[in-house]
Amino acid sequence: MSLQQEINPNVRNMKNLGYAILASRASQIKEELRQGARKPYKEVIDVSFGDPHSAGVKPLSFVRQVLAACIYPQLVNRDTLPVDVRQRAQKLLGRCAGGGVGTYTNTAGIPEIVQGISEFITRRDGGTPSYPENIYISAGSQWALSNIVSVLVNSQGSPRSGVLTPVPGYFLTNMAMTGLGAAVVPYYLSEEQGWELQVEKLHQALESAKGVCDPVALYVINPGNPGGHVQSRKSMQEVIQFVSEKRLFLLADEVYQDCVYGEKSEFVSYKRVLAEMGPPLSDTVELASFHSASKGFTGECGLRGGYVELVNLDPDVLKYIYKLFSKDSCAPVLGQIALDLMLNPPQPGDPSYPLYEVETQNIRTTLMHNVKRAFEVLNSLPGISCQPVDGGAFIFPRLHLPPKAIQKAKEVGMQPDTFYCMRLLEDAGVFTTPGCHYGQEEGTYHIRCVIMSSMENMEELLRRLTHFQTQFMKDFA
Amino acid sequence: MHRLKHLVHRSRHVPLRTTSLSSYLWQHARFKTQGPNVTEQYGLKRFSTAEATVETRDPARMREKTLTMATLNPQVKAVEYAVRGPIVIKAGDIERRLQQGVKQPFTEVIKANIGDAHAMGQQPITFVRQVVALCCFPELMDSPAFPDDAKQRARRILQDCGGHSLGSYSASQGVECVRQDIADYITQRDQGVPSDWNNIYLTTGASDGIMSILKLLVSGQGHSRTGVMIPIPQYPLYSATISELEAVPIHYYLDEANCWALDIEELQRAYLTAKQHCQPRVLCIINPGNPTGQVQSKKCIEEVLHFAYEENLFVMADEVYQDNVYSSDCHFHSFKKVLYEMGPEYFNNVELASFHSTSKGYTGECGFRGGYMEVLNMDPQVNAQLVKLLSVRLCPPVSGQAAMDVIVNPPKAHEPSYAQFTKEKSSVLDALAHKAKLTEEILNSVPGIKCNPVQGAMYAFPQIFIPPRAIQEAQSLSMAPDMLYCLKLLEETGICVVPGSGFGQREGTYHFRMTILPSPEKLKVLLEKVKEFHLRFLEEYSQQEPQITGISQEQHREMSKQPD
C-alpha cells in the first residue's frame, strides 16, 4: 500500500502561486491579532481579491431583502419588508419549479431569468438582439469560462491548443486554461499607454506560438484586470478584425462592465461592436462574453452567479455545450436571483428605489473617490508609479524596487514583488497581491489592490502604504 | 412509432438557433410584419434560421467557424448525461405545448426523472431556511419571528465570512467554522471516529467534489492511463466525467438478482480484466445506491475496503443518500467508520474521499448547490494540488455552505427549534419510506416489470420486459430499446423517467429510473399509468403483423405540422 502521487499533468502544470503563502500568513496574523499580539495595526486590510464586501462595501439592501424573502417565503406575507421586495420575491419564487429556491433549475438557468438577461443585453447594446437560448448561467463566470475553454481545447491535438491571454491578466483564468490542457500564449499590454491593448502585440504573440501550440482563442478582459484599462471602440474593432483573420474564438471577460471611472471612457460590449461592424464579421466571428453578479455595485461574490452569452456558434457545437453545463446540474438559485436583481434593479416610483439610489450612489462616489485618491497618493510616493485607472476593480501600480530589495528577495527565495507584499503585510497589515501572479514585463514589479472598498478602508490603506513605502525605500536605499 | 422517428430526426437538430446577428435582424423584421409568434415568445425553437442564413449569405464570403464538430474537443463529444438528456428536453417541450393549450393525452407532465424533492412538493425544513435567511439579511436578527438558535447559528457563520457577508468569497476549501462543524458531525455520526476539519472541503454540490477528485487522479497514457472502477448501473455523472477526462471506465456489475448488492468477486473480475489495458487507480462506490437503491452491508464494505487496500485504489464513496435509508433491516455504515474499525493499518493508509450534499437527505435543498467532501490519507503534495485545483473556481456558494452547516449542526434537544425540526425531518423521511414501499409493491404487480426493494436513496430502478418487435423497432431508429419505451411513456402519459441505458445495465436487460418523490397520491396515479402503459406496450408489440408504413408516413406528416 502506498499513497498515490501521480496526478493529472495538466493540474500539475497549473502555476502554483505565491498567493497561498501570503494568504496563510494573512490568516495567521489575523489570528495573532485576535489573541492580542501587539502590532503596529489593529487589523489586516484585505485588498487581495476583487471582493467588495470583504473590503468594507455594504451589500445592497434591495438585493438582500429579496433574497431573504425567497429563502424564507414567510417574509413575503409579512410587512417587515417593502412591498416591491415582496412582490419581486413572489414573482421569482413563482418561476422556480415547486415554487421555491430549493429546486434544481434548467441547465441554463431559470428560463425567465435567462430571458431577463437577454433583455438586459439587448438594452445595453442599443437594440442588438440577444437570444436567451445562447445564454448559460453558471456558478460564477469563471465556471462558464472553464466550460467554454474545455470545448475549445483539443487536448488530443498535436500541438496543443493555445489561448492568447493578456499580460498582466487574471491568474485564475490562466490556471484554469492550463488545467484544461491549453497552452497560455501571453500578449503584453502597454503599461505606458495605460495598459492599452495593441494589436501588434497580438501579432507578436501569435508569432511566438508558432511551433509551440495551435492558438484557437483570444481572451480579452475589458475593463481590464488588473490593469484597469477600458478599451475604445476602435481598439475593439481591430481586435475583432484580428480574430476574424486569424480564425480565433473570442473570449470576452466583461465582468467589470459597470465599473468605468475615466471621464473619457465608456464600456461598449464586444457583442455590440461586432454587430455594428456588420456582415460578414457580425455573422461569423465566434464570441463568448462573460458577466457576473460578483462585481459592479452588487458585489455578491459569495453567491456565485455569472453567465456567458454565446454568439455565432455552430448549432451542433451548442448541443455539446449544453451537455457540459448539464453535468454541473445548474447554477445556485440564489446566484441566479442575484443576477436577475442586478440586471433589473428597482425603478423610479418603486418603494425601494430611493434607498437603492442612495446606496448605489454612495458606492459610485466611494469608487470615484478611491480611484482618484489612490492614483494621487501612489504617484506621490517615491519608488511607485501608477497609470490612471479607467475601469475595473483594481489599481496596479508599478514598484521601482531598489536593487538591495531585489537582492534581499533573491536571498529569501521570493519574487521581488512577492517579497514586497509579504513585508507590506507583515509591517503594515495590508494584504495585496504581487504583479508576478498576473504576469508583467521582465524586470518590472507591481502590486494589485482592490479599489472597491469603503472610503475609510482606502484612506487607512493609503496611510499605511505611504508610511510603509517611505520606510521601505529608506531600508533598502 | 413514426412519431418517434420524427423525434429522432429532430434530435439531430439542436433545439437552439444559430446565432448570426444579422440573420436575426432579418427575421426580426419578418416577425414584426407577421405579428407575435409562439416561437418568439419562448425563443427556443428552430424556426428555420439555418435556411434563412443560407439564403441571405453569400457563401463565398463566409468565414469558416473556428469551433466546429471537427475541431470540438473530442472528449467533450464523448460526454453523455442522461439525467438531463433528450428525454428531459422533450418533456420540457411537451410541458410548454400543454401551457399553450395544445391537446395531449394527459393534463400534466410528471417529472420523475430527477432527484429534486422540492420540485415534487416537499416543503423545506424551516430551520435551514431561517438560518440562511438571517445570514443573507442580518437586519432580521432583530425580528422576534426568528428563533434564538437560528440567530445564534447565523451569527456564528457570518463571523467567519469576509466583511461578515455571505457576499464575500470564502477560502476555496470553505468557511472555517462550517468545516469545523462538518468534522464534528462526522465524528458524531461515526460514533467517535476522529475527523480533522483540515480534511474537509466544501463543494458546489457533491458533483463538483467528485469531478475535482477524478480530474486530479487521471494521468498516464496507454496502459498506464488511469482506470476508474464504477458500478453498473451508475449515476451518469461518473461516466460523463470519465469520458471528459479520457480516463478508462472499468465497469463492475451490481447483482440485480441479489437486490443490487456489490459482489466482491465481480469487483475482482473487473479489476483483473481492466489491468491488462489500463492502470486501475480509483474505485467509485455509491452507497446507498443511485439509481439502484441498495444499502451496502458492513461486511460488504469491509471487503471492498480490503480490496482497495490490496490493490492500491483510491476509494471515492458517494454517500449523499446517507440519511435516506428506509428498510428496517438496513443501516447506513460510512466507509470511513468501517475503515477505522478495520484497524490502523487500513485507517492510516487507504485513500478515501467521502461526499455529501445538501440536495438529498431530508432537506432536499438542490438549488443551494451545497456539499462537502472529506479526504483521508491523501499524499500531502497531492493535497496541495487539490487545493490549487479547487481555487480556480474561487469558492463554493457561501449560501450553500451555510445550508450545509445547518444540516450538520441541527437544533439540539434543549434548543427552541428542536421540536419543530424533528417533526419536519421525520415527516419527510417517513413519507419517503412509505413511498419506497408503495413503488416497489405496485411495480411488482405489473406483468413484465420486476423491481428490487428500494432500501434507500430516492429511486426505483425496475427491470422491464421489452418484446423483440419493440427492440427491432428501436434498433431501426438507432435508439436504445428502453429509450424508445421511455419516450413512448412520456408521449402517451406525460410521465418522465430516465431509460436504464443512461445508467448502464447488463446487456439484454432493460430498465428505467424513476424517483419516489411525488406525493403519495400523485405517485399512485403515476404508477397506475405506468402499469396501463406497460400492458398496452406489451400488447402493441406482441401483435403478429407490423403496421402498414403508408399510414405511418401520413401520421408522420401529421406530426410535423404540429407546432412545437
PDB file of C-alpha atoms in Angstrom, chain A residues 58-190:
ATOM      1  CA  LYS A  58     -22.102  47.070   2.193  1.00  0.00           C
ATOM      2  CA  PRO A  59     -24.466  44.774   0.282  1.00  0.00           C
ATOM      3  CA  LEU A  60     -27.421  46.460  -1.421  1.00  0.00           C
ATOM      4  CA  SER A  61     -30.484  46.255   0.832  1.00  0.00           C
ATOM      5  CA  PHE A  62     -32.879  45.533  -2.025  1.00  0.00           C
ATOM      6  CA  VAL A  63     -30.832  42.555  -3.206  1.00  0.00           C
ATOM      7  CA  ARG A  64     -30.570  41.057   0.248  1.00  0.00           C
ATOM      8  CA  GLN A  65     -34.190  41.684   1.129  1.00  0.00           C
ATOM      9  CA  VAL A  66     -35.467  39.927  -1.979  1.00  0.00           C
ATOM     10  CA  LEU A  67     -33.066  37.054  -1.435  1.00  0.00           C
ATOM     11  CA  ALA A  68     -34.114  36.689   2.200  1.00  0.00           C
ATOM     12  CA  ALA A  69     -37.773  36.612   1.205  1.00  0.00           C
ATOM     13  CA  CYS A  70     -37.035  33.993  -1.446  1.00  0.00           C
ATOM     14  CA  ILE A  71     -35.177  31.857   1.073  1.00  0.00           C
ATOM     15  CA  TYR A  72     -37.813  32.256   3.765  1.00  0.00           C
ATOM     16  CA  PRO A  73     -41.103  32.854   1.937  1.00  0.00           C
ATOM     17  CA  GLN A  74     -42.964  33.551   5.185  1.00  0.00           C
ATOM     18  CA  LEU A  75     -41.434  37.027   4.800  1.00  0.00           C
ATOM     19  CA  VAL A  76     -43.434  37.560   1.637  1.00  0.00           C
ATOM     20  CA  ASN A  77     -46.615  37.748   3.669  1.00  0.00           C
ATOM     21  CA  ARG A  78     -45.302  39.926   6.476  1.00  0.00           C
ATOM     22  CA  ASP A  79     -44.948  43.653   6.216  1.00  0.00           C
ATOM     23  CA  THR A  80     -41.376  43.725   7.555  1.00  0.00           C
ATOM     24  CA  LEU A  81     -40.110  44.176   4.017  1.00  0.00           C
ATOM     25  CA  PRO A  82     -41.086  46.783   1.397  1.00  0.00           C
ATOM     26  CA  VAL A  83     -43.953  45.803  -0.842  1.00  0.00           C
ATOM     27  CA  ASP A  84     -41.946  45.777  -4.087  1.00  0.00           C
ATOM     28  CA  VAL A  85     -39.419  43.470  -2.441  1.00  0.00           C
ATOM     29  CA  ARG A  86     -42.180  41.073  -1.522  1.00  0.00           C
ATOM     30  CA  GLN A  87     -43.718  41.255  -4.966  1.00  0.00           C
ATOM     31  CA  ARG A  88     -40.411  40.654  -6.632  1.00  0.00           C
ATOM     32  CA  ALA A  89     -39.702  37.677  -4.379  1.00  0.00           C
ATOM     33  CA  GLN A  90     -43.121  36.245  -5.069  1.00  0.00           C
ATOM     34  CA  LYS A  91     -42.600  36.610  -8.796  1.00  0.00           C
ATOM     35  CA  LEU A  92     -39.204  34.944  -8.638  1.00  0.00           C
ATOM     36  CA  LEU A  93     -40.496  32.108  -6.482  1.00  0.00           C
ATOM     37  CA  GLY A  94     -43.266  31.521  -8.991  1.00  0.00           C
ATOM     38  CA  ARG A  95     -40.614  30.854 -11.580  1.00  0.00           C
ATOM     39  CA  CYS A  96     -38.899  28.130  -9.591  1.00  0.00           C
ATOM     40  CA  ALA A  97     -40.129  24.582 -10.078  1.00  0.00           C
ATOM     41  CA  GLY A  98     -42.042  23.723  -6.932  1.00  0.00           C
ATOM     42  CA  GLY A  99     -42.269  27.426  -6.074  1.00  0.00           C
ATOM     43  CA  GLY A 100     -39.045  27.640  -4.086  1.00  0.00           C
ATOM     44  CA  VAL A 101     -35.305  28.159  -4.266  1.00  0.00           C
ATOM     45  CA  GLY A 102     -34.563  24.591  -3.156  1.00  0.00           C
ATOM     46  CA  THR A 103     -35.037  23.019  -6.568  1.00  0.00           C
ATOM     47  CA  TYR A 104     -32.753  22.413  -9.474  1.00  0.00           C
ATOM     48  CA  THR A 105     -33.380  24.689 -12.411  1.00  0.00           C
ATOM     49  CA  ASN A 106     -32.976  24.115 -16.113  1.00  0.00           C
ATOM     50  CA  THR A 107     -29.365  23.579 -17.084  1.00  0.00           C
ATOM     51  CA  ALA A 108     -29.032  27.114 -18.458  1.00  0.00           C
ATOM     52  CA  GLY A 109     -30.881  28.662 -15.530  1.00  0.00           C
ATOM     53  CA  ILE A 110     -34.446  29.691 -14.701  1.00  0.00           C
ATOM     54  CA  PRO A 111     -35.955  30.483 -18.138  1.00  0.00           C
ATOM     55  CA  GLU A 112     -37.435  33.843 -17.118  1.00  0.00           C
ATOM     56  CA  ILE A 113     -34.145  34.942 -15.578  1.00  0.00           C
ATOM     57  CA  VAL A 114     -32.300  33.912 -18.725  1.00  0.00           C
ATOM     58  CA  GLN A 115     -34.895  35.842 -20.714  1.00  0.00           C
ATOM     59  CA  GLY A 116     -34.295  38.842 -18.447  1.00  0.00           C
ATOM     60  CA  ILE A 117     -30.577  38.619 -19.083  1.00  0.00           C
ATOM     61  CA  SER A 118     -31.125  38.627 -22.822  1.00  0.00           C
ATOM     62  CA  GLU A 119     -33.391  41.652 -22.497  1.00  0.00           C
ATOM     63  CA  PHE A 120     -30.749  43.409 -20.440  1.00  0.00           C
ATOM     64  CA  ILE A 121     -28.129  42.670 -23.092  1.00  0.00           C
ATOM     65  CA  THR A 122     -30.384  43.964 -25.854  1.00  0.00           C
ATOM     66  CA  ARG A 123     -30.999  47.155 -23.867  1.00  0.00           C
ATOM     67  CA  ARG A 124     -27.348  47.590 -23.035  1.00  0.00           C
ATOM     68  CA  ASP A 125     -26.291  47.080 -26.637  1.00  0.00           C
ATOM     69  CA  GLY A 126     -28.692  49.580 -28.135  1.00  0.00           C
ATOM     70  CA  GLY A 127     -31.077  47.015 -29.526  1.00  0.00           C
ATOM     71  CA  THR A 128     -28.601  44.431 -30.765  1.00  0.00           C
ATOM     72  CA  PRO A 129     -30.612  41.242 -30.390  1.00  0.00           C
ATOM     73  CA  SER A 130     -29.745  38.648 -27.812  1.00  0.00           C
ATOM     74  CA  TYR A 131     -31.091  35.116 -27.816  1.00  0.00           C
ATOM     75  CA  PRO A 132     -31.990  33.527 -24.479  1.00  0.00           C
ATOM     76  CA  GLU A 133     -31.022  30.091 -25.726  1.00  0.00           C
ATOM     77  CA  ASN A 134     -27.422  31.223 -26.138  1.00  0.00           C
ATOM     78  CA  ILE A 135     -27.090  32.208 -22.509  1.00  0.00           C
ATOM     79  CA  TYR A 136     -25.938  29.913 -19.728  1.00  0.00           C
ATOM     80  CA  ILE A 137     -25.992  30.922 -16.093  1.00  0.00           C
ATOM     81  CA  SER A 138     -23.214  29.337 -14.085  1.00  0.00           C
ATOM     82  CA  ALA A 139     -21.803  29.296 -10.565  1.00  0.00           C
ATOM     83  CA  GLY A 140     -19.743  32.393 -11.300  1.00  0.00           C
ATOM     84  CA  SER A 141     -18.315  33.484 -14.643  1.00  0.00           C
ATOM     85  CA  GLN A 142     -15.100  31.510 -14.138  1.00  0.00           C
ATOM     86  CA  TRP A 143     -17.104  28.314 -14.173  1.00  0.00           C
ATOM     87  CA  ALA A 144     -18.679  29.194 -17.530  1.00  0.00           C
ATOM     88  CA  LEU A 145     -15.307  30.218 -18.873  1.00  0.00           C
ATOM     89  CA  SER A 146     -13.821  26.841 -17.941  1.00  0.00           C
ATOM     90  CA  ASN A 147     -16.652  25.065 -19.724  1.00  0.00           C
ATOM     91  CA  ILE A 148     -16.221  27.082 -22.902  1.00  0.00           C
ATOM     92  CA  VAL A 149     -12.458  26.664 -22.884  1.00  0.00           C
ATOM     93  CA  SER A 150     -12.795  22.929 -22.417  1.00  0.00           C
ATOM     94  CA  VAL A 151     -14.914  22.791 -25.563  1.00  0.00           C
ATOM     95  CA  LEU A 152     -12.292  24.746 -27.492  1.00  0.00           C
ATOM     96  CA  VAL A 153      -9.222  22.925 -26.338  1.00  0.00           C
ATOM     97  CA  ASN A 154      -8.386  19.757 -28.162  1.00  0.00           C
ATOM     98  CA  SER A 155      -6.210  18.028 -25.654  1.00  0.00           C
ATOM     99  CA  GLN A 156      -5.542  15.182 -28.064  1.00  0.00           C
ATOM    100  CA  GLY A 157      -4.350  17.626 -30.689  1.00  0.00           C
ATOM    101  CA  SER A 158      -0.722  17.919 -31.520  1.00  0.00           C
ATOM    102  CA  PRO A 159       0.496  20.519 -30.977  1.00  0.00           C
ATOM    103  CA  ARG A 160      -1.683  21.509 -28.023  1.00  0.00           C
ATOM    104  CA  SER A 161      -4.370  24.143 -28.373  1.00  0.00           C
ATOM    105  CA  GLY A 162      -3.351  27.602 -27.234  1.00  0.00           C
ATOM    106  CA  VAL A 163      -5.193  30.648 -25.922  1.00  0.00           C
ATOM    107  CA  LEU A 164      -3.810  34.166 -26.260  1.00  0.00           C
ATOM    108  CA  THR A 165      -4.096  35.813 -22.866  1.00  0.00           C
ATOM    109  CA  PRO A 166      -3.201  39.283 -21.665  1.00  0.00           C
ATOM    110  CA  VAL A 167      -0.185  40.103 -19.534  1.00  0.00           C
ATOM    111  CA  PRO A 168      -0.900  41.277 -16.963  1.00  0.00           C
ATOM    112  CA  GLY A 169      -4.076  39.238 -16.760  1.00  0.00           C
ATOM    113  CA  TYR A 170      -6.247  37.315 -14.371  1.00  0.00           C
ATOM    114  CA  PHE A 171      -4.193  34.469 -12.985  1.00  0.00           C
ATOM    115  CA  LEU A 172      -7.107  32.197 -12.119  1.00  0.00           C
ATOM    116  CA  THR A 173      -8.201  32.157 -15.748  1.00  0.00           C
ATOM    117  CA  ASN A 174      -4.712  31.264 -16.833  1.00  0.00           C
ATOM    118  CA  MET A 175      -4.628  28.498 -14.247  1.00  0.00           C
ATOM    119  CA  ALA A 176      -7.971  27.188 -15.445  1.00  0.00           C
ATOM    120  CA  MET A 177      -6.720  27.103 -19.028  1.00  0.00           C
ATOM    121  CA  THR A 178      -3.573  25.228 -18.084  1.00  0.00           C
ATOM    122  CA  GLY A 179      -5.655  22.835 -16.024  1.00  0.00           C
ATOM    123  CA  LEU A 180      -7.708  22.072 -19.115  1.00  0.00           C
ATOM    124  CA  GLY A 181      -4.628  21.289 -21.135  1.00  0.00           C
ATOM    125  CA  ALA A 182      -4.369  24.561 -23.054  1.00  0.00           C
ATOM    126  CA  ALA A 183      -1.130  26.418 -23.664  1.00  0.00           C
ATOM    127  CA  VAL A 184      -1.280  30.007 -22.445  1.00  0.00           C
ATOM    128  CA  VAL A 185       0.177  32.363 -25.050  1.00  0.00           C
ATOM    129  CA  PRO A 186       0.921  35.728 -23.469  1.00  0.00           C
ATOM    130  CA  TYR A 187       0.329  39.042 -25.212  1.00  0.00           C
ATOM    131  CA  TYR A 188       1.649  42.123 -23.459  1.00  0.00           C
ATOM    132  CA  LEU A 189      -0.441  45.155 -22.672  1.00  0.00           C
ATOM    133  CA  SER A 190       1.256  48.522 -22.918  1.00  0.00           C
TER     134      SER A 190
END
